[in-house]
Amino acid sequence: MTRVAAVDCGTNSVRLLIADIDPAAGTLTDVERRMEIVRLGEGVDETGRLSPAALERTFAAMRGYAELIDRHGAAGKVRVVATSATRDAANRDEFVRGVVGVFGVVPEVITGDEEAELSFVGATRELAELRPARPYLVVDIGGGSTEFVLGSTSVEAARSIDIGCVRMTERHLKDGDPPSPEQIAAAVADIDAQLAAVRETVPVDEARTLVGLAGSVTTVSGIALDLPEYDPSRIHLSRIMAAQVHEVTRRLLHATRDERSRFGVMHPGRVDVIGAGALILDRIMREYGFGAVVVSEHDILDGLAWSLV
């Protein structure tokens, strides 16, 4: 058994997984799985820079994670990655120096293709038990980007595109409470144009099962399941029908901020961006013709953890 720690710093959240991995048995057991919404990518789409406030929120969360890593004896095997917002930022060196100061390791600012492969590994290791039809299209809807990965047992094709719940909110939906039909239409047009580009490199029509990852997807699942509070055990490997996704998306886009905050599964930090995140999932299912999505709580963090053994 090997104890490892993985940290994923995305556009919207910073997450930690401390896990025990048994390579011989092929098992990963959670010791700690944490998430804090820090909105690192706030304003990056417009300014091209990580703001001082966003950096400090992120480093504060990381300092708490570093304490947990030390407490659980995982400091010897730590991997830290950063994704969309940091790739786009002109001052990403400030982020790198801060992370080294907290964890003592250099964060890897990974490419969209690397992100896609790690997400695929993390998401699909447990799917064999469900026996869903292959190949899978694994979709990781982040804050600044969305990754599409097609494969059965390994990655066959992948594409990362610059649509995410934070980026689409800041571009199209931030001034409406709820957003206007015109704002929603502009977001749809932007998303659909990017989805058309995915087809250039990923043969999405070959996929037989859609697998959805990350907070936007798991929150939509929790609302569709009418959960009174966020319950990962109920959400993980749930199968949500397209009609349910469409209805949840409609409800979120027509709700005020206060109304969205009342959903029991809603993380407070996701209230402002969940409409855009749901809309991305909704358009993926409409444009690519999927009748259902299998929702996974396991993603790039799990892929990172497996990479350490």
Short mmCIF file of C-alpha atoms in Angstrom, two decimals:
data_model
loop_
_atom_site.label_atom_id
_atom_site.label_comp_id
_atom_site.label_asym_id
_atom_site.label_seq_id
_atom_site.Cartn_x
_atom_site.Cartn_y
_atom_site.Cartn_z
CA MET A 1 0.00 0.00 0.00
CA THR A 2 1.34 3.42 -1.00
CA ARG A 3 0.01 6.68 0.46
CA VAL A 4 -0.05 9.56 -2.02
CA ALA A 5 -1.37 13.12 -2.22
CA ALA A 6 -2.72 14.87 -5.30
CA VAL A 7 -3.70 18.52 -5.60
CA ASP A 8 -5.64 19.89 -8.56
CA CYS A 9 -5.86 23.67 -8.89
CA GLY A 10 -8.47 24.61 -11.44
CA THR A 11 -10.15 27.82 -12.52
CA ASN A 12 -12.91 27.57 -9.92
CA SER A 13 -11.70 25.24 -7.18
CA VAL A 14 -8.65 23.72 -5.56
CA ARG A 15 -9.00 20.08 -4.56
CA LEU A 16 -7.05 17.53 -2.55
CA LEU A 17 -6.98 13.75 -2.56
CA ILE A 18 -4.92 11.79 -0.05
CA ALA A 19 -5.28 8.10 -0.84
CA ASP A 20 -3.86 4.65 -0.17
CA ILE A 21 -3.19 2.76 -3.39
CA ASP A 22 -2.63 -0.97 -3.69
CA PRO A 23 -1.20 -1.48 -7.20
CA ALA A 24 -1.43 -5.27 -6.99
CA ALA A 25 -5.13 -5.22 -6.14
CA GLY A 26 -5.82 -2.20 -8.34
CA THR A 27 -7.58 -0.34 -5.53
CA LEU A 28 -7.58 3.28 -4.41
CA THR A 29 -8.92 4.09 -0.95
CA ASP A 30 -9.67 7.67 0.08
CA VAL A 31 -8.00 8.99 3.21
CA GLU A 32 -9.05 12.61 2.61
CA ARG A 33 -10.93 14.17 -0.30
CA ARG A 34 -11.41 17.93 -0.01
CA MET A 35 -12.59 20.79 -2.22
CA GLU A 36 -12.60 24.55 -1.73
CA ILE A 37 -13.92 27.04 -4.25
CA VAL A 38 -11.31 29.79 -4.55
CA ARG A 39 -12.15 31.20 -8.01
CA LEU A 40 -8.50 31.41 -9.05
CA GLY A 41 -9.54 32.23 -12.61
CA GLU A 42 -11.70 35.19 -11.67
CA GLY A 43 -11.23 37.82 -14.38
CA VAL A 44 -8.51 35.90 -16.26
CA ASP A 45 -10.58 35.67 -19.46
CA GLU A 46 -10.73 39.48 -19.52
CA THR A 47 -7.40 40.57 -18.01
CA GLY A 48 -5.08 37.66 -18.79
CA ARG A 49 -3.74 37.78 -15.21
CA LEU A 50 -4.34 36.05 -11.89
CA SER A 51 -5.49 38.69 -9.40
CA PRO A 52 -3.72 39.14 -6.03
CA ALA A 53 -6.95 38.35 -4.17
CA ALA A 54 -7.52 35.14 -6.14
CA LEU A 55 -3.93 34.03 -5.53
CA GLU A 56 -4.23 34.63 -1.80
CA ARG A 57 -7.53 32.68 -1.58
CA THR A 58 -5.83 29.80 -3.37
CA PHE A 59 -2.69 29.82 -1.23
CA ALA A 60 -4.79 29.94 1.96
CA ALA A 61 -6.64 26.79 0.89
CA MET A 62 -3.37 25.12 -0.05
CA ARG A 63 -1.81 25.85 3.33
CA GLY A 64 -4.65 23.91 4.94
CA TYR A 65 -4.08 21.05 2.51
CA ALA A 66 -0.35 21.00 3.29
CA GLU A 67 -1.15 20.51 6.97
CA LEU A 68 -3.39 17.54 6.13
CA ILE A 69 -0.71 16.01 3.89
CA ASP A 70 1.85 16.23 6.70
CA ARG A 71 -0.60 14.90 9.28
CA HIS A 72 -1.37 11.83 7.16
CA GLY A 73 2.25 11.11 6.28
CA ALA A 74 1.89 11.66 2.55
CA ALA A 75 4.53 14.38 2.10
CA GLY A 76 6.88 11.99 0.30
CA LYS A 77 4.60 11.50 -2.70
CA VAL A 78 2.85 14.73 -3.69
CA ARG A 79 1.85 15.91 -7.16
CA VAL A 80 0.34 19.35 -7.77
CA VAL A 81 -1.15 20.36 -11.11
CA ALA A 82 -2.77 23.53 -12.39
CA THR A 83 -5.03 23.76 -15.39
CA SER A 84 -6.93 26.28 -17.51
CA ALA A 85 -6.69 29.59 -15.61
CA THR A 86 -2.99 29.18 -14.93
CA ARG A 87 -2.24 28.17 -18.51
CA ASP A 88 -3.88 31.43 -19.65
CA ALA A 89 -2.28 33.78 -17.09
CA ALA A 90 0.62 36.09 -17.94
CA ASN A 91 1.74 36.08 -14.28
CA ARG A 92 1.62 32.35 -13.68
CA ASP A 93 5.18 32.52 -12.24
CA GLU A 94 3.67 34.17 -9.15
CA PHE A 95 1.41 31.15 -8.75
CA VAL A 96 4.31 28.74 -9.17
CA ARG A 97 6.43 30.49 -6.51
CA GLY A 98 3.53 30.49 -4.07
CA VAL A 99 2.85 26.77 -4.52
CA VAL A 100 6.53 25.90 -4.03
CA GLY A 101 6.42 27.90 -0.83
CA VAL A 102 3.45 25.90 0.45
CA PHE A 103 4.16 22.33 -0.69
CA GLY A 104 7.87 22.37 -1.52
CA VAL A 105 7.15 20.96 -4.98
CA VAL A 106 6.88 22.72 -8.33
CA PRO A 107 3.32 22.67 -9.70
CA GLU A 108 2.89 21.30 -13.18
CA VAL A 109 0.93 23.60 -15.45
CA ILE A 110 -0.38 20.78 -17.59
CA THR A 111 -1.70 20.98 -21.12
CA GLY A 112 -5.30 20.31 -22.02
CA ASP A 113 -4.29 16.94 -23.49
CA GLU A 114 -2.51 15.92 -20.28
CA GLU A 115 -5.54 17.02 -18.27
CA ALA A 116 -7.78 14.95 -20.52
CA GLU A 117 -5.69 11.80 -20.13
CA LEU A 118 -5.53 12.07 -16.32
CA SER A 119 -9.28 12.66 -16.16
CA PHE A 120 -9.93 9.61 -18.35
CA VAL A 121 -7.82 7.34 -16.15
CA GLY A 122 -9.44 8.61 -12.96
CA ALA A 123 -12.99 8.39 -14.28
CA THR A 124 -12.98 5.01 -16.01
CA ARG A 125 -11.20 2.63 -13.62
CA GLU A 126 -14.46 1.82 -11.81
CA LEU A 127 -16.76 1.75 -14.82
CA ALA A 128 -16.07 -1.89 -15.61
CA GLU A 129 -18.39 -2.89 -12.77
CA LEU A 130 -21.31 -1.09 -14.46
CA ARG A 131 -20.46 -2.57 -17.85
CA PRO A 132 -21.55 0.49 -19.84
CA ALA A 133 -21.18 0.35 -23.60
CA ARG A 134 -17.81 1.39 -24.98
CA PRO A 135 -16.18 3.54 -26.16
CA TYR A 136 -16.73 6.24 -23.54
CA LEU A 137 -16.79 9.97 -24.10
CA VAL A 138 -15.43 11.41 -20.85
CA VAL A 139 -16.34 15.08 -20.43
CA ASP A 140 -14.70 17.14 -17.67
CA ILE A 141 -16.49 20.50 -17.33
CA GLY A 142 -14.17 22.82 -15.46
CA GLY A 143 -14.19 26.49 -14.65
CA GLY A 144 -12.18 27.68 -17.64
CA SER A 145 -12.07 24.72 -20.01
CA THR A 146 -13.80 21.48 -20.84
CA GLU A 147 -11.95 18.31 -21.81
CA PHE A 148 -13.34 15.66 -24.15
CA VAL A 149 -11.73 12.24 -24.18
CA LEU A 150 -12.81 9.27 -26.29
CA GLY A 151 -11.60 5.80 -25.43
CA SER A 152 -12.40 2.28 -24.29
CA THR A 153 -9.41 1.24 -22.17
CA SER A 154 -7.08 4.11 -23.05
CA VAL A 155 -7.26 7.51 -24.70
CA GLU A 156 -7.97 7.30 -28.42
CA ALA A 157 -8.71 10.98 -29.06
CA ALA A 158 -8.87 14.11 -26.91
CA ARG A 159 -9.59 17.83 -27.16
CA SER A 160 -9.61 20.65 -24.65
CA ILE A 161 -11.71 23.72 -25.45
CA ASP A 162 -12.03 27.06 -23.70
CA ILE A 163 -15.55 26.78 -22.34
CA GLY A 164 -16.13 26.39 -18.63
CA CYS A 165 -18.63 27.49 -16.01
CA VAL A 166 -16.60 30.52 -14.88
CA ARG A 167 -15.52 31.59 -18.37
CA MET A 168 -19.06 31.34 -19.84
CA THR A 169 -20.56 33.15 -16.83
CA GLU A 170 -18.10 36.02 -17.12
CA ARG A 171 -18.55 36.28 -20.88
CA HIS A 172 -22.32 36.02 -21.11
CA LEU A 173 -24.34 35.54 -17.91
CA LYS A 174 -22.85 37.65 -15.11
CA ASP A 175 -25.12 40.69 -15.47
CA GLY A 176 -28.49 38.92 -15.28
CA ASP A 177 -30.38 37.70 -12.23
CA PRO A 178 -31.71 35.60 -13.84
CA PRO A 179 -29.96 36.00 -17.21
CA SER A 180 -32.01 37.29 -20.12
CA PRO A 181 -33.01 35.15 -23.12
CA GLU A 182 -30.52 37.15 -25.19
CA GLN A 183 -27.67 36.40 -22.77
CA ILE A 184 -28.52 32.70 -22.74
CA ALA A 185 -28.71 32.65 -26.55
CA ALA A 186 -25.24 34.23 -26.77
CA ALA A 187 -23.84 31.60 -24.39
CA VAL A 188 -25.48 28.80 -26.41
CA ALA A 189 -23.98 30.12 -29.65
CA ASP A 190 -20.52 30.31 -28.08
CA ILE A 191 -20.75 26.80 -26.62
CA ASP A 192 -22.14 25.26 -29.82
CA ALA A 193 -19.37 26.77 -31.93
CA GLN A 194 -16.78 25.19 -29.65
CA LEU A 195 -18.58 21.84 -29.64
CA ALA A 196 -18.50 21.82 -33.43
CA ALA A 197 -14.73 22.27 -33.24
CA VAL A 198 -14.41 19.20 -30.99
CA ARG A 199 -15.68 17.02 -33.84
CA GLU A 200 -12.60 18.00 -35.87
CA THR A 201 -10.35 15.88 -33.63
CA VAL A 202 -12.66 13.68 -31.54
CA PRO A 203 -15.11 11.32 -33.32
CA VAL A 204 -17.83 11.88 -30.72
CA ASP A 205 -20.42 9.95 -32.74
CA GLU A 206 -18.49 6.73 -32.05
CA ALA A 207 -19.07 7.07 -28.29
CA ARG A 208 -21.69 4.82 -26.71
CA THR A 209 -21.59 6.15 -23.13
CA LEU A 210 -21.21 9.74 -21.93
CA VAL A 211 -19.33 10.06 -18.62
CA GLY A 212 -19.56 13.45 -16.91
CA LEU A 213 -17.06 14.79 -14.35
CA ALA A 214 -16.57 17.76 -12.03
CA GLY A 215 -18.73 20.01 -9.89
CA SER A 216 -21.17 21.29 -12.50
CA VAL A 217 -22.10 17.75 -13.50
CA THR A 218 -22.29 16.36 -9.96
CA THR A 219 -24.44 19.31 -8.85
CA VAL A 220 -26.84 18.80 -11.76
CA SER A 221 -27.03 15.13 -10.77
CA GLY A 222 -27.79 15.99 -7.14
CA ILE A 223 -30.62 18.33 -8.20
CA ALA A 224 -32.00 15.77 -10.66
CA LEU A 225 -31.98 13.15 -7.89
CA ASP A 226 -33.74 15.65 -5.58
CA LEU A 227 -31.16 15.14 -2.84
CA PRO A 228 -31.68 17.19 0.34
CA GLU A 229 -27.90 17.68 0.64
CA TYR A 230 -24.77 16.84 -1.30
CA ASP A 231 -24.17 13.09 -1.03
CA PRO A 232 -21.20 11.77 -3.08
CA SER A 233 -22.23 8.14 -2.49
CA ARG A 234 -25.60 8.78 -4.17
CA ILE A 235 -24.17 10.91 -6.97
CA HIS A 236 -21.20 8.71 -7.89
CA LEU A 237 -22.05 6.46 -10.86
CA SER A 238 -25.62 7.77 -11.02
CA ARG A 239 -27.25 7.74 -14.47
CA ILE A 240 -29.12 10.93 -15.31
CA MET A 241 -31.41 11.05 -18.33
CA ALA A 242 -31.17 13.83 -20.92
CA ALA A 243 -34.68 15.05 -20.10
CA GLN A 244 -33.64 15.49 -16.47
CA VAL A 245 -30.54 17.46 -17.47
CA HIS A 246 -32.60 19.71 -19.74
CA GLU A 247 -35.14 20.39 -16.99
CA VAL A 248 -32.51 21.10 -14.32
CA THR A 249 -30.71 23.45 -16.71
CA ARG A 250 -33.95 25.29 -17.48
CA ARG A 251 -34.67 25.69 -13.76
CA LEU A 252 -31.18 27.00 -13.00
CA LEU A 253 -31.11 29.50 -15.86
CA HIS A 254 -34.53 30.89 -14.91
CA ALA A 255 -33.77 31.11 -11.19
CA THR A 256 -32.43 34.09 -9.29
CA ARG A 257 -29.20 33.81 -7.33
CA ASP A 258 -31.18 33.50 -4.10
CA GLU A 259 -33.33 30.71 -5.55
CA ARG A 260 -30.28 28.79 -6.78
CA SER A 261 -28.68 29.02 -3.35
CA ARG A 262 -31.64 27.17 -1.81
CA PHE A 263 -30.88 23.86 -3.51
CA GLY A 264 -29.64 21.56 -0.78
CA VAL A 265 -26.81 20.15 -2.92
CA MET A 266 -25.48 23.57 -3.95
CA HIS A 267 -22.02 24.58 -2.74
CA PRO A 268 -22.12 28.31 -1.92
CA GLY A 269 -19.19 28.98 -4.22
CA ARG A 270 -20.98 27.39 -7.17
CA VAL A 271 -24.18 29.45 -7.02
CA ASP A 272 -22.97 32.14 -9.44
CA VAL A 273 -21.63 29.76 -12.12
CA ILE A 274 -23.85 26.67 -12.00
CA GLY A 275 -26.20 27.94 -14.70
CA ALA A 276 -23.37 28.12 -17.22
CA GLY A 277 -21.99 24.74 -16.12
CA ALA A 278 -25.38 23.07 -16.52
CA LEU A 279 -25.84 24.74 -19.90
CA ILE A 280 -22.54 23.27 -21.15
CA LEU A 281 -23.66 19.76 -20.18
CA ASP A 282 -27.10 20.40 -21.68
CA ARG A 283 -25.62 21.50 -25.03
CA ILE A 284 -23.20 18.55 -25.12
CA MET A 285 -26.09 16.11 -24.73
CA ARG A 286 -28.24 17.90 -27.30
CA GLU A 287 -25.52 18.42 -29.90
CA TYR A 288 -24.02 14.94 -29.64
CA GLY A 289 -27.29 13.08 -29.16
CA PHE A 290 -26.73 11.42 -25.77
CA GLY A 291 -29.82 10.14 -23.97
CA ALA A 292 -28.11 9.87 -20.58
CA VAL A 293 -24.93 10.73 -18.69
CA VAL A 294 -23.11 8.53 -16.17
CA VAL A 295 -21.84 10.82 -13.40
CA SER A 296 -18.48 10.15 -11.75
CA GLU A 297 -17.09 11.68 -8.57
CA HIS A 298 -13.67 10.38 -9.61
CA ASP A 299 -11.65 12.41 -12.08
CA ILE A 300 -8.28 14.05 -12.60
CA LEU A 301 -7.43 13.76 -8.87
CA ASP A 302 -7.70 9.99 -9.06
CA GLY A 303 -5.66 9.95 -12.27
CA LEU A 304 -2.97 11.99 -10.51
CA ALA A 305 -2.98 9.64 -7.55
CA TRP A 306 -2.52 6.58 -9.78
CA SER A 307 0.36 8.32 -11.57
CA LEU A 308 2.32 8.41 -8.30
CA VAL A 309 2.66 4.60 -7.98
#
